[in-house]
Structures are given as structure tokens and as C-alpha cells.
Amino acid sequence: MGTLRVELQVRDYDLWRTAFTRDAGGRQRAGVRRYRIFRPVDDPNYVMVDLDFDSAKEAQGFLEILRTQVWPSPEKAPAKTGTPTTRIVELVESHEY
């Protein structure tokens, strides 16, 4: 499993969420199995999104779609400010209590 973590500053969370819902990158078609959206409690205009894939290779492919087709477009990414920070990570260990 590979997870693409995207962190970005947005000028308006509701505007960002509406654009995210439109799914300009085609998450399911690109292999996203699940996503989770996080926001810091002290910064409502900062967003962290974890997108889970079957492999790190699929995550890298979707990151390329975001970089070339979604983020450069003011229509597809209207609330994004600056350049998002990204990492592709793999789960090493998990434990629940």
C-alpha cells in the first residue's frame, strides 16, 4: 500500500472542499482506495489529505496528475495558495488500543 500525503494552504476551505468534491484528477479512476482529510485545530485554512493506493507507483502516478493537470489550473484548484507539499509514504506499523 502507498499513501500520497498532500499538505496545502487554502484561502477558503469551503471553496477548496467544493473543488475537491468535483474530483478534477479522477481519484477513483487513478486507483485511490480511500482518502482522509485533516485540518489543524489552530489553522482552518491549512489542509492535509491522505490518499491511499494499492502501491506507491500508483500514488506517484496520481501525484503527477495533480502536478500537471489539477494544480496549475485556477478553475480546478481555485482555493490553493502556494505550492503543496507532498510525500509518498508506506505504512510500516500500525496498532490499535
Backbone as JSON, one array per atom type, in Angstrom:
{
  "sequence": "MGTLRVELQVRDYDLWRTAFTRDAGGRQRAGVRRYRIFRPVDDPNYVMVDLDFDSAKEAQGFLEILRTQVWPSPEKAPAKTGTPTTRIVELVESHEY",
  "N": [[0.84, -1.18, 0.0], [0.5, 2.25, -0.74], [0.63, 5.62, 0.28], [-0.33, 8.82, -0.6], [0.47, 11.82, 0.69], [-0.76, 15.0, 0.91], [-0.19, 18.33, 1.58], [-1.47, 21.52, 2.0], [-1.91, 25.07, 1.77], [-4.88, 26.92, 1.86], [-7.07, 29.44, 0.59], [-9.69, 29.56, 1.24], [-11.52, 27.31, 2.9], [-14.06, 26.1, 2.35], [-14.43, 26.65, -0.36], [-12.24, 25.25, -1.38], [-13.02, 22.64, -0.62], [-15.33, 22.24, -2.14], [-14.21, 22.22, -4.72], [-12.56, 19.97, -4.42], [-14.47, 17.98, -4.15], [-15.5, 17.95, -6.73], [-13.54, 16.54, -8.04], [-11.34, 16.76, -10.01], [-9.02, 15.42, -10.75], [-9.7, 12.76, -10.99], [-9.88, 10.66, -8.9], [-10.8, 7.95, -8.15], [-10.61, 6.6, -10.59], [-7.88, 6.77, -10.93], [-6.96, 5.04, -9.05], [-7.25, 5.5, -6.3], [-8.01, 4.28, -3.15], [-9.0, 5.07, -0.71], [-9.59, 8.11, 1.05], [-8.52, 10.6, 3.4], [-9.21, 13.56, 5.11], [-7.62, 16.15, 6.8], [-7.44, 18.85, 9.17], [-5.57, 21.32, 10.84], [-6.26, 22.19, 14.22], [-5.79, 24.8, 14.89], [-5.55, 26.22, 12.54], [-7.6, 26.87, 10.19], [-7.36, 27.14, 7.45], [-5.51, 25.45, 6.41], [-4.8, 22.39, 4.92], [-4.61, 18.85, 5.04], [-4.31, 15.96, 3.2], [-4.7, 12.54, 2.96], [-4.23, 10.08, 0.62], [-4.95, 6.88, -0.22], [-3.48, 4.14, -1.92], [-3.08, 1.08, -3.83], [-0.43, 0.7, -4.35], [2.83, 2.29, -4.14], [3.67, 3.17, -6.59], [1.29, 3.71, -8.01], [0.42, 5.85, -6.45], [2.43, 7.72, -7.04], [1.88, 8.11, -9.75], [-0.63, 9.39, -9.61], [0.09, 11.69, -8.24], [1.55, 12.95, -10.21], [-0.51, 13.58, -12.0], [-1.91, 15.46, -10.44], [0.07, 17.47, -10.24], [0.46, 18.25, -12.93], [-2.04, 18.55, -14.19], [-4.09, 19.38, -12.46], [-3.33, 21.22, -10.24], [-2.06, 23.42, -11.62], [-4.22, 24.72, -12.76], [-6.41, 27.36, -12.32], [-9.16, 27.04, -12.32], [-9.59, 24.35, -11.62], [-8.29, 24.15, -9.21], [-9.13, 26.28, -7.32], [-8.83, 27.4, -4.74], [-6.31, 26.96, -3.79], [-3.25, 28.07, -2.47], [0.06, 28.97, -3.09], [2.61, 26.39, -3.27], [1.8, 23.02, -2.97], [2.88, 20.7, -0.43], [4.2, 17.49, -0.71], [4.3, 13.96, -0.07], [5.12, 10.58, -0.56], [4.26, 7.81, 1.16], [4.74, 4.71, 2.95], [2.99, 2.42, 4.95], [4.44, 1.3, 7.88], [4.03, 0.23, 10.37], [1.25, -0.49, 12.45], [-1.01, -0.11, 15.15], [-3.73, -0.76, 17.21], [-5.51, 0.34, 20.09]],
  "CA": [[0.0, 0.0, 0.0], [1.18, 3.54, -0.75], [-0.22, 6.76, 0.62], [0.11, 10.14, -1.02], [0.06, 12.86, 1.63], [-0.7, 16.33, 0.33], [-0.44, 19.41, 2.54], [-1.55, 22.78, 1.28], [-2.59, 26.24, 2.31], [-6.01, 27.32, 1.02], [-7.58, 30.75, 1.01], [-11.07, 29.37, 1.7], [-11.71, 25.86, 2.99], [-15.29, 25.66, 1.68], [-14.16, 26.69, -1.8], [-11.36, 24.11, -1.65], [-13.79, 21.39, -0.46], [-16.2, 22.13, -3.31], [-13.36, 21.8, -5.84], [-12.13, 18.6, -4.14], [-15.63, 17.13, -4.44], [-15.62, 17.83, -8.2], [-12.59, 15.48, -8.38], [-10.75, 17.05, -11.31], [-7.97, 14.46, -11.07], [-10.22, 11.41, -11.18], [-9.28, 9.83, -7.85], [-11.13, 6.53, -8.24], [-10.04, 6.11, -11.85], [-6.43, 6.71, -10.76], [-6.61, 3.98, -8.1], [-7.41, 5.84, -4.89], [-8.88, 3.35, -2.42], [-9.61, 5.78, 0.42], [-8.92, 9.36, 1.4], [-8.82, 11.21, 4.69], [-8.91, 14.98, 5.12], [-7.3, 16.66, 8.14], [-7.16, 20.29, 9.31], [-5.09, 21.65, 12.18], [-7.28, 22.87, 15.02], [-5.46, 26.22, 15.0], [-5.37, 26.83, 11.22], [-8.68, 26.32, 9.35], [-7.05, 27.27, 6.03], [-4.45, 24.5, 6.06], [-5.44, 21.09, 4.69], [-3.77, 17.68, 4.8], [-5.11, 14.9, 2.61], [-4.04, 11.26, 2.72], [-4.88, 9.3, -0.44], [-4.4, 5.53, -0.17], [-3.43, 3.38, -3.17], [-2.56, -0.28, -3.67], [1.04, 0.72, -4.47], [3.49, 3.59, -4.2], [3.74, 3.53, -8.01], [0.01, 4.35, -8.32], [0.43, 7.15, -5.76], [3.29, 8.59, -7.83], [1.15, 8.43, -10.96], [-1.66, 10.37, -9.31], [0.77, 12.93, -7.92], [1.88, 13.58, -11.49], [-1.77, 14.17, -12.49], [-2.15, 16.68, -9.66], [1.07, 18.49, -10.58], [0.41, 18.71, -14.32], [-3.37, 18.8, -14.71], [-5.02, 19.97, -11.49], [-2.83, 22.39, -9.51], [-1.8, 24.62, -12.44], [-5.47, 25.29, -13.25], [-7.2, 28.11, -11.34], [-10.53, 26.52, -12.29], [-9.62, 23.06, -10.93], [-7.74, 24.34, -7.86], [-9.37, 27.71, -7.11], [-8.53, 27.91, -3.4], [-4.93, 26.65, -3.46], [-2.27, 29.15, -2.49], [1.4, 28.43, -3.0], [2.89, 25.05, -3.79], [1.55, 21.98, -1.97], [3.94, 19.8, 0.0], [3.73, 16.12, -0.91], [5.16, 12.82, 0.26], [4.54, 9.26, -0.74], [4.71, 7.02, 2.31], [4.2, 3.35, 3.1], [2.75, 2.06, 6.35], [5.44, 0.38, 8.42], [3.46, -0.46, 11.51], [0.01, 0.07, 12.97], [-1.53, -0.82, 16.31], [-4.9, -0.13, 17.81], [-5.76, 0.04, 21.5]],
  "C": [[0.89, 1.24, 0.0], [0.19, 4.64, -0.44], [0.44, 8.03, 0.12], [-0.42, 11.13, -0.01], [0.29, 14.2, 0.96], [-1.03, 17.33, 1.43], [-0.45, 20.72, 1.78], [-2.29, 23.85, 2.06], [-3.71, 26.59, 1.34], [-6.53, 28.67, 1.51], [-9.0, 30.66, 1.55], [-11.35, 27.87, 1.7], [-12.95, 25.39, 2.23], [-15.12, 25.66, 0.17], [-13.26, 25.52, -2.2], [-12.16, 22.8, -1.62], [-14.72, 21.18, -1.65], [-15.4, 21.64, -4.52], [-12.9, 20.35, -5.64], [-13.25, 17.62, -4.48], [-15.82, 16.93, -5.94], [-14.64, 16.81, -8.77], [-11.98, 15.63, -9.78], [-9.67, 16.04, -11.71], [-8.44, 13.04, -11.3], [-9.65, 10.41, -10.19], [-9.57, 8.34, -8.03], [-10.51, 5.9, -9.48], [-8.52, 5.93, -11.74], [-6.0, 5.68, -9.71], [-6.71, 4.33, -6.63], [-8.42, 4.88, -4.25], [-9.64, 4.05, -1.29], [-8.89, 7.11, 0.56], [-9.38, 9.82, 2.76], [-8.37, 12.66, 4.62], [-8.71, 15.43, 6.56], [-7.12, 18.17, 8.06], [-6.62, 20.52, 10.71], [-6.16, 22.42, 12.94], [-7.02, 24.37, 15.11], [-5.25, 26.91, 13.65], [-6.41, 26.25, 10.26], [-8.41, 26.42, 7.85], [-5.84, 26.45, 5.62], [-5.11, 23.13, 5.98], [-4.38, 20.02, 4.47], [-4.69, 16.57, 4.3], [-4.24, 13.67, 2.45], [-4.87, 10.49, 1.71], [-4.2, 7.94, -0.48], [-4.55, 4.81, -1.51], [-2.94, 1.96, -2.86], [-1.03, -0.29, -3.71], [1.56, 2.15, -4.48], [3.57, 4.07, -5.65], [2.44, 4.22, -8.45], [-0.07, 5.73, -7.68], [1.27, 8.15, -6.55], [2.6, 9.02, -9.12], [0.08, 9.49, -10.71], [-1.04, 11.72, -8.93], [1.14, 13.67, -9.21], [0.64, 14.23, -12.12], [-2.07, 15.47, -11.75], [-1.21, 17.8, -10.1], [0.89, 19.07, -11.98], [-0.97, 19.12, -14.79], [-4.3, 19.54, -13.75], [-4.47, 21.26, -10.9], [-2.51, 23.6, -10.38], [-3.07, 25.36, -12.87], [-6.23, 26.05, -12.16], [-8.65, 27.63, -11.25], [-10.62, 25.21, -11.51], [-9.12, 23.16, -9.49], [-7.89, 25.81, -7.46], [-8.94, 28.25, -5.75], [-7.08, 27.7, -3.0], [-4.08, 27.91, -3.49], [-0.89, 28.51, -2.33], [1.51, 27.04, -3.6], [2.63, 24.01, -2.7], [2.82, 21.2, -1.65], [3.4, 18.38, -0.14], [4.78, 15.12, -0.46], [4.39, 11.56, -0.08], [5.14, 8.39, 0.36], [4.08, 5.63, 2.25], [4.07, 3.06, 4.58], [3.77, 1.02, 6.78], [4.85, -0.43, 9.56], [2.19, 0.25, 11.96], [-0.45, -0.77, 14.15], [-2.71, -0.06, 16.85], [-5.05, -0.56, 19.24], [-7.23, 0.08, 21.79]]
}
